[in-house]
Coordinates of C-alpha atoms and ligand atoms in Angstrom, one line a residue:
M1 CA 13.7 -25.7 -21.5
D2 CA 12.8 -25.8 -24.9
G3 CA 11.6 -22.9 -27.0
A4 CA 12.1 -21.0 -23.7
R5 CA 12.6 -16.9 -24.5
I6 CA 15.0 -15.5 -21.9
L7 CA 16.1 -11.7 -21.4
L8 CA 19.5 -11.3 -19.8
I9 CA 20.1 -7.8 -18.5
V10 CA 23.8 -7.4 -18.1
G11 CA 24.7 -5.7 -14.9
G12 CA 28.0 -4.0 -13.6
G13 CA 31.0 -5.6 -12.6
I14 CA 33.8 -8.2 -11.8
A15 CA 31.3 -11.0 -12.5
A16 CA 29.5 -9.2 -16.1
Y17 CA 32.3 -12.0 -17.3
K18 CA 30.0 -15.1 -15.4
S19 CA 26.8 -13.9 -18.1
L20 CA 29.2 -14.9 -21.1
E21 CA 29.3 -18.8 -20.1
L22 CA 25.7 -18.2 -19.0
I23 CA 24.5 -17.1 -22.2
R24 CA 26.3 -20.6 -23.7
L25 CA 25.0 -22.8 -21.4
I26 CA 20.9 -21.3 -21.7
R27 CA 21.6 -21.8 -25.6
R28 CA 22.8 -25.2 -24.7
A29 CA 19.9 -26.0 -22.6
G30 CA 17.2 -25.1 -25.6
A31 CA 15.6 -21.4 -24.5
S32 CA 16.7 -18.0 -26.4
V33 CA 18.3 -15.7 -24.8
R34 CA 17.9 -12.1 -25.4
C35 CA 20.2 -9.1 -23.5
V36 CA 20.5 -5.8 -22.1
L37 CA 23.6 -4.7 -20.8
T38 CA 24.0 -1.7 -18.8
E39 CA 26.0 1.3 -19.0
G40 CA 28.0 -0.3 -16.4
G41 CA 27.8 -3.7 -17.5
A42 CA 29.5 -2.2 -20.9
H43 CA 32.7 -1.8 -18.5
F44 CA 33.3 -5.2 -18.4
V45 CA 32.1 -7.0 -21.5
T46 CA 31.0 -5.2 -25.3
P47 CA 27.7 -5.7 -26.7
M48 CA 29.3 -7.3 -30.3
T49 CA 30.4 -11.0 -27.3
L50 CA 26.5 -10.3 -26.7
A51 CA 25.2 -10.2 -29.9
A52 CA 27.8 -12.9 -30.2
L53 CA 27.0 -15.5 -28.4
S54 CA 22.9 -14.4 -28.0
E55 CA 22.3 -14.4 -32.1
D56 CA 20.6 -11.5 -31.7
Q57 CA 20.2 -8.1 -31.4
V58 CA 22.0 -6.9 -28.0
Y59 CA 19.6 -3.5 -26.8
T60 CA 21.7 -1.2 -24.9
S61 CA 19.9 2.5 -24.5
L62 CA 16.1 3.3 -23.9
W63 CA 15.5 5.8 -26.8
D64 CA 17.2 3.9 -29.5
L65 CA 14.6 1.5 -29.2
K66 CA 13.6 2.0 -32.8
D67 CA 9.7 0.6 -32.7
E68 CA 9.6 3.1 -29.6
A69 CA 5.8 4.0 -31.5
E70 CA 4.5 0.3 -30.2
M71 CA 6.1 0.5 -26.8
G72 CA 9.2 -1.1 -27.8
H73 CA 10.2 -1.2 -24.4
I74 CA 6.9 -2.8 -22.9
Q75 CA 7.3 -4.9 -25.8
L76 CA 11.0 -5.9 -25.2
S77 CA 10.2 -6.3 -21.1
R78 CA 7.4 -9.4 -22.5
Q79 CA 8.3 -11.0 -24.9
A80 CA 11.1 -13.2 -22.7
D81 CA 9.1 -15.9 -20.3
L82 CA 12.1 -14.5 -17.4
V83 CA 13.9 -12.0 -16.8
V84 CA 17.6 -11.9 -15.5
V85 CA 19.6 -10.0 -14.3
C86 CA 23.3 -10.6 -14.4
P87 CA 24.8 -9.6 -12.7
A88 CA 22.9 -7.3 -10.7
S89 CA 25.0 -4.9 -8.8
A90 CA 24.2 -3.3 -5.5
D91 CA 23.6 -0.4 -7.5
L92 CA 21.2 -1.4 -10.0
L93 CA 19.3 -4.0 -6.9
A94 CA 18.6 -0.3 -5.2
R95 CA 17.2 0.9 -8.1
M96 CA 14.9 -1.5 -8.5
A97 CA 13.7 -1.7 -5.1
G98 CA 12.9 1.7 -5.5
G99 CA 10.7 1.0 -8.9
H100 CA 13.7 3.3 -11.0
A101 CA 13.2 3.6 -14.7
D102 CA 15.6 5.7 -15.4
D103 CA 17.6 4.1 -18.4
L104 CA 15.8 0.7 -20.6
A105 CA 17.0 -2.2 -17.6
T106 CA 14.9 -0.6 -15.6
T107 CA 12.2 0.9 -17.0
L108 CA 12.3 -3.0 -18.9
L109 CA 11.9 -4.1 -15.1
L110 CA 9.2 -2.3 -14.6
A111 CA 7.2 -2.7 -17.1
T112 CA 7.5 -6.6 -17.1
D113 CA 4.9 -8.4 -16.6
K114 CA 7.0 -11.7 -16.5
P115 CA 9.1 -13.1 -13.8
V116 CA 12.7 -11.2 -12.0
M117 CA 15.2 -13.0 -11.3
A118 CA 18.3 -11.4 -10.3
V119 CA 22.0 -12.9 -9.1
P120 CA 23.4 -10.0 -7.7
A121 CA 27.6 -10.1 -7.3
M122 CA 29.5 -6.9 -5.1
N123 CA 32.3 -7.0 -2.4
V124 CA 31.0 -8.5 0.6
R125 CA 30.6 -5.5 2.2
M126 CA 28.5 -3.8 0.0
W127 CA 26.2 -7.1 0.6
Q128 CA 26.3 -7.2 3.9
H129 CA 25.4 -3.5 5.0
P130 CA 21.9 -2.6 6.5
A131 CA 20.9 -1.0 2.6
T132 CA 21.2 -3.5 0.5
R133 CA 19.1 -6.5 3.4
R134 CA 16.7 -3.2 3.1
N135 CA 16.4 -3.5 -0.9
V136 CA 16.3 -7.3 -0.9
A137 CA 14.7 -8.0 1.2
R138 CA 12.1 -5.3 -0.7
L139 CA 12.2 -7.0 -4.1
R140 CA 11.8 -10.7 -2.5
D141 CA 8.6 -9.3 -0.7
D142 CA 7.8 -7.5 -4.5
G143 CA 8.6 -11.0 -5.9
V144 CA 12.2 -11.5 -7.6
T145 CA 13.4 -14.0 -6.3
V146 CA 17.3 -12.8 -5.0
L147 CA 19.4 -15.5 -5.9
E148 CA 22.7 -15.6 -3.0
P149 CA 26.2 -14.6 -3.7
D150 CA 29.1 -17.7 -3.2
E151 CA 31.0 -17.1 -0.1
G152 CA 35.1 -17.4 -1.7
A153 CA 38.1 -14.9 -2.5
M154 CA 37.2 -11.8 -4.7
A155 CA 39.2 -10.0 -7.2
C156 CA 39.3 -7.3 -4.9
G157 CA 40.8 -9.4 -2.8
E158 CA 38.2 -9.7 0.7
Y159 CA 36.8 -12.6 1.5
G160 CA 33.1 -13.3 2.5
P161 CA 29.3 -14.1 0.1
G162 CA 29.6 -11.5 -2.5
R163 CA 31.0 -13.9 -5.2
L164 CA 28.1 -14.6 -8.3
P165 CA 27.6 -18.0 -8.2
E166 CA 28.7 -19.7 -10.6
P167 CA 27.3 -20.0 -13.9
P168 CA 26.0 -24.3 -13.7
A169 CA 23.8 -22.8 -10.7
I170 CA 22.2 -20.4 -12.5
L171 CA 21.1 -22.6 -14.8
A172 CA 19.8 -24.5 -12.8
A173 CA 17.7 -22.1 -10.8
I174 CA 16.9 -20.9 -13.4
R175 CA 15.4 -24.7 -14.8
T176 CA 13.1 -24.1 -12.0
A177 CA 11.9 -20.4 -12.5
L178 CA 10.5 -21.6 -15.3
G179 CA 8.6 -24.2 -14.1
G180 CA 10.5 -27.0 -15.4
D181 CA 10.9 -29.8 -13.9
G182 CA 11.4 -29.3 -9.9
D183 CA 14.0 -31.6 -9.4
A184 CA 16.5 -29.1 -12.3
V185 CA 17.8 -26.9 -8.3
A186 CA 19.3 -29.5 -6.4
G187 CA 17.4 -27.9 -3.4
P188 CA 17.1 -30.0 0.5
L189 CA 13.5 -29.6 -0.6
S190 CA 13.6 -31.1 -4.7
G191 CA 10.8 -34.3 -4.6
R192 CA 8.2 -32.8 -2.9
H193 CA 5.1 -31.3 -3.5
I194 CA 4.3 -28.5 -0.9
L195 CA 0.6 -26.3 -1.1
V196 CA 0.8 -22.6 0.4
T197 CA -2.4 -21.1 0.5
A198 CA -1.5 -16.7 0.7
G199 CA -4.1 -13.6 0.5
P200 CA -7.9 -12.9 1.3
T201 CA -10.6 -13.9 0.5
H202 CA -13.3 -11.6 -0.8
E203 CA -17.4 -12.9 0.0
P204 CA -19.6 -11.1 -2.5
I205 CA -22.3 -9.7 -0.6
D206 CA -24.0 -8.7 -4.7
P207 CA -22.4 -8.6 -7.5
V208 CA -20.7 -5.0 -6.6
R209 CA -20.1 -5.6 -3.0
Y210 CA -17.7 -8.1 -1.3
I211 CA -16.5 -9.2 2.7
A212 CA -12.9 -9.1 2.6
N213 CA -10.4 -8.2 5.6
R214 CA -6.6 -6.4 5.3
S215 CA -3.5 -9.9 4.1
S216 CA -1.9 -8.4 1.5
G217 CA -1.0 -11.8 0.4
K218 CA 3.1 -10.6 1.2
Q219 CA 4.0 -14.0 4.1
G220 CA 2.2 -16.0 1.8
F221 CA 3.9 -15.6 -1.3
A222 CA 7.7 -14.9 0.6
I223 CA 7.3 -18.5 2.0
A224 CA 6.0 -20.0 -1.8
G225 CA 8.9 -18.0 -3.0
A226 CA 11.7 -19.7 0.0
L227 CA 10.4 -23.1 -0.7
A228 CA 10.6 -22.7 -4.3
A229 CA 14.9 -21.5 -3.8
L230 CA 14.9 -24.8 -1.7
G231 CA 13.7 -26.9 -4.4
A232 CA 10.0 -27.9 -4.0
R233 CA 7.4 -28.4 -6.6
V234 CA 4.8 -25.2 -4.6
S235 CA 1.4 -24.7 -5.7
L236 CA 0.2 -21.3 -4.5
V237 CA -3.8 -21.1 -4.0
A238 CA -3.6 -17.6 -3.9
G239 CA -6.4 -15.1 -2.8
P240 CA -7.3 -11.2 -4.7
V241 CA -4.0 -9.7 -4.7
Q242 CA -1.4 -7.5 -6.6
L243 CA 1.6 -9.4 -6.6
A244 CA 4.0 -11.4 -8.9
T245 CA 4.6 -14.5 -8.8
P246 CA 7.1 -16.2 -7.6
A247 CA 9.9 -17.9 -9.4
G248 CA 9.1 -21.3 -9.5
V249 CA 5.7 -21.9 -8.9
T250 CA 2.1 -22.6 -9.7
R251 CA -0.8 -20.3 -9.2
I252 CA -3.7 -21.2 -8.8
D253 CA -6.4 -18.3 -8.9
V254 CA -9.4 -18.0 -6.5
E255 CA -12.2 -15.6 -5.1
T256 CA -13.6 -16.7 -2.5
A257 CA -13.4 -19.2 0.4
R258 CA -15.6 -21.8 -0.8
Q259 CA -13.4 -21.7 -4.0
M260 CA -9.6 -22.0 -2.5
A261 CA -11.1 -25.4 -0.1
A262 CA -11.9 -26.5 -4.2
A263 CA -8.4 -25.5 -5.0
V264 CA -7.2 -27.1 -2.6
E265 CA -8.6 -30.2 -3.1
A266 CA -7.9 -30.7 -6.2
A267 CA -4.1 -30.1 -5.5
L268 CA -3.4 -32.6 -2.9
P269 CA -1.8 -35.2 -2.0
A270 CA 1.2 -32.7 -0.6
D271 CA 4.5 -33.5 1.1
A272 CA 3.6 -30.5 2.9
A273 CA 0.2 -27.9 2.8
V274 CA 1.4 -23.8 4.3
M275 CA -1.7 -22.3 4.9
V276 CA -1.1 -18.8 5.3
A277 CA -4.4 -17.1 3.6
A278 CA -6.8 -15.0 5.8
V279 CA -10.4 -16.8 4.7
A280 CA -13.0 -14.9 5.3
D281 CA -14.9 -16.8 8.5
W282 CA -17.8 -15.6 7.0
R283 CA -20.1 -15.6 3.4
V284 CA -23.2 -13.8 3.1
A285 CA -25.3 -16.9 3.0
Q286 CA -28.1 -16.0 -0.2
A287 CA -25.4 -13.2 -1.8
T288 CA -27.9 -11.8 -4.4
G289 CA -27.0 -11.6 -8.3
Q290 CA -29.0 -8.3 -8.4
K291 CA -27.7 -5.1 -6.9
I292 CA -28.7 -3.9 -3.3
K293 CA -30.3 -0.6 -3.8
K294 CA -30.9 1.4 -1.1
R295 CA -34.5 0.8 0.1
G296 CA -35.5 5.1 0.3
D297 CA -37.5 4.6 4.1
G298 CA -33.2 4.4 5.4
A299 CA -33.3 1.0 6.9
P300 CA -30.5 -0.9 6.3
P301 CA -30.2 -4.2 4.2
V302 CA -29.8 -7.2 6.4
L303 CA -26.7 -9.9 6.1
N304 CA -27.6 -13.7 6.7
L305 CA -23.9 -14.8 7.4
T306 CA -23.0 -18.2 7.4
E307 CA -19.8 -19.6 8.8
N308 CA -17.4 -20.6 5.7
T309 CA -15.9 -24.8 6.4
D310 CA -12.5 -24.4 8.0
I311 CA -10.1 -25.7 5.3
L312 CA -7.2 -26.3 7.2
A313 CA -9.0 -28.1 10.3
T314 CA -10.8 -29.9 6.9
L315 CA -7.4 -30.8 5.6
A316 CA -5.5 -30.7 8.7
Q317 CA -8.1 -33.9 10.0
G318 CA -9.5 -35.6 6.7
P319 CA -7.4 -38.3 4.4
K320 CA -5.8 -37.0 2.5
R321 CA -3.9 -34.9 4.9
P322 CA -0.3 -34.3 3.8
P323 CA 2.5 -35.2 6.6
L324 CA 3.1 -31.7 7.6
V325 CA 0.6 -29.2 8.5
I326 CA 0.9 -25.4 8.7
G327 CA -1.9 -22.9 10.0
F328 CA -0.8 -19.5 11.1
A329 CA -2.5 -17.7 13.8
A330 CA -3.4 -13.6 13.1
E331 CA -4.4 -12.2 16.9
T332 CA -4.9 -9.3 18.2
Q333 CA -4.8 -10.2 22.4
D334 CA -3.2 -13.5 23.9
V335 CA -1.0 -14.6 20.8
L336 CA 1.0 -17.2 22.1
A337 CA -2.5 -19.0 25.0
N338 CA -4.7 -18.6 21.2
A339 CA -1.6 -20.1 19.3
I340 CA -1.3 -23.4 21.3
A341 CA -5.6 -23.6 21.1
K342 CA -5.4 -23.3 17.8
R343 CA -2.7 -25.9 17.0
A344 CA -5.2 -28.4 19.2
R345 CA -8.6 -27.8 17.9
K346 CA -7.6 -27.4 14.2
G347 CA -5.2 -30.5 14.4
C348 CA -2.5 -28.8 12.7
D349 CA 1.0 -30.4 13.2
W350 CA 2.6 -26.6 14.0
I351 CA 1.0 -22.9 13.8
V352 CA 2.5 -20.1 13.1
A353 CA 1.3 -17.3 15.3
N354 CA 1.4 -13.5 14.7
D355 CA 0.4 -10.4 17.3
V356 CA -1.4 -8.8 13.9
S357 CA -2.1 -5.3 17.0
G358 CA -0.4 -3.3 14.7
D359 CA 0.6 -2.9 10.7
V360 CA 1.6 -7.0 10.2
M361 CA -1.2 -7.2 7.6
G362 CA 0.5 -5.1 4.4
G363 CA 3.8 -4.4 6.7
A364 CA 6.7 -5.6 5.5
D365 CA 8.4 -7.4 9.1
N366 CA 7.0 -10.3 11.3
A367 CA 8.1 -11.5 14.5
V368 CA 6.0 -15.0 15.2
H369 CA 5.9 -18.1 17.6
I370 CA 6.5 -21.2 15.9
V371 CA 4.4 -23.4 17.8
T372 CA 4.4 -27.2 17.1
A373 CA 4.0 -30.1 19.4
S374 CA 7.5 -30.0 21.3
G375 CA 7.1 -26.0 22.6
V376 CA 6.5 -22.7 21.4
E377 CA 9.7 -21.3 19.6
S378 CA 9.7 -17.3 19.0
W379 CA 11.3 -15.5 16.8
D380 CA 12.3 -11.8 17.1
A381 CA 11.1 -9.4 14.3
M382 CA 12.4 -9.6 10.8
P383 CA 11.4 -8.7 7.2
K384 CA 9.2 -11.3 6.3
S385 CA 11.2 -12.7 3.3
D386 CA 13.3 -14.0 6.1
V387 CA 10.6 -15.3 7.6
A388 CA 9.3 -17.1 4.8
A389 CA 13.5 -18.4 3.9
R390 CA 13.7 -19.4 7.9
L391 CA 10.3 -21.5 7.9
A392 CA 11.3 -23.2 4.4
Q393 CA 14.4 -24.4 6.1
R394 CA 12.2 -25.4 8.8
I395 CA 10.6 -26.9 6.6
A396 CA 13.3 -28.9 4.8
A397 CA 14.5 -30.0 8.3
A398 CA 10.8 -31.7 9.4
L399 CA 10.5 -33.0 6.3
R400 CA 14.0 -35.2 6.3
T401 CA 13.9 -36.3 9.2
A402 CA 10.1 -37.4 9.2
G403 CA 11.8 -39.4 5.8
Ligands
CTP501 N1 -8.4 -21.2 8.0 C1 -8.9 -22.3 7.1 N2 -10.0 -21.9 6.4 C2 -10.6 -20.8 7.9 C3 -10.9 -19.7 8.0 C4 -9.8 -20.3 8.8 O1 -7.4 -22.9 6.7 N3 -11.8 -20.9 7.2 C5 -7.1 -21.4 7.9 C6 -6.2 -19.9 7.8 O2 -5.3 -20.0 7.2 C7 -4.1 -20.0 9.1 C8 -6.3 -20.3 10.2 O3 -6.5 -21.9 9.8 O4 -4.3 -21.2 8.6 C9 -5.6 -19.7 11.5 O5 -6.9 -19.1 11.3 P1 -7.7 -17.8 11.8 O6 -9.0 -16.9 11.0 O7 -6.4 -16.7 12.0 O8 -9.0 -18.4 13.4 P2 -9.5 -19.3 13.8 O9 -9.8 -20.7 13.3 O10 -10.6 -18.1 12.4 O11 -10.4 -19.0 15.2 P3 -10.5 -17.5 15.2 O12 -11.6 -17.0 14.8 O13 -11.1 -17.3 17.1 O14 -9.1 -16.2 15.9

């Protein structure tokens, strides 16, 4: 973590005192910490304590940034390698999920272009409330890493999940988010390299037009994040999408199917591959270097299409095949029959099939079927972040069994 810069947003809650120990641990690991204290946080720790421990100025108000002429809050949000919200109260999570910018902390979180990690701490009932579940799912969909709270006795006398994780565990998650050694998080996927493809591809017609599809990339990004959270080193080959890179994930941006195929090849070897991308099946055979003009006689141009290489089938049947290869199937009819046939045709181990006749593409929820050699498992509709977390656990179990 040598030289890394952490922007630590200390929210309200009795657990705020643990952020003091976290500052000490981060600095001992060689990184610097700059603190922002929310109004709620200031009821539990003082700016003076944070300043003493971080040996830096502490920021509390949107209005006291001196260099607002230079867009001070934007600078502050971007001069860090990682933004950590600890503790993240139920209210702060809600305001983050809603995109609020009504204090310094939320303004920075909205203005940042850096990965964001939230470490929740709250009463067990607040953590389990549907509103908080929704906010956490939304944040994970947005690419924020939200750590799971610890379970145990709480300051309020109740028992259950909601306690802030211990500072050394938070430090380990920060290390992974910074792309440090993947083994830093002692997760079930520590030491594994997993390749994920996500998003659509754009196939050029001419310099200004392209063929595309409605994939948002959300499901693939959520899977990449969930795998990293279990300790895997993740290479995410991403088509053109508007999503933040999940913490701890190495992202390789591509546009076309051919670029995606090359990036997948370059990222090998891997212990597993999860091919979530909605790769265009066809590209224009001869994309022109000049913009195609209307001919004036009303006759439409003729586009000759040629089939793209099937990246999943090539990988699953090739010499560098990862031990576990997972494909996705987006179907609008006969979901299971098509998925079972697709699994055999492509040569992958599992197919995760979903019905895209509704608004799955771009939506937040997904109902999937896992088709494997031993049968079909159907999961209820759930947020894409929950599908991702469950799939990541299943991948970890499969790799453990395979040895
Ligand atoms: N895929 C791929 N390369 C392609 C096309 C698809 O890697 N050129 C992968 C996708 O990432 C996904 C799976 O194959 O994991 C299923 O893709 P899909 O388009 O649904 O299947 P197709 O093979 O195109 O079959 P069909 O057109 O009959 O639906």
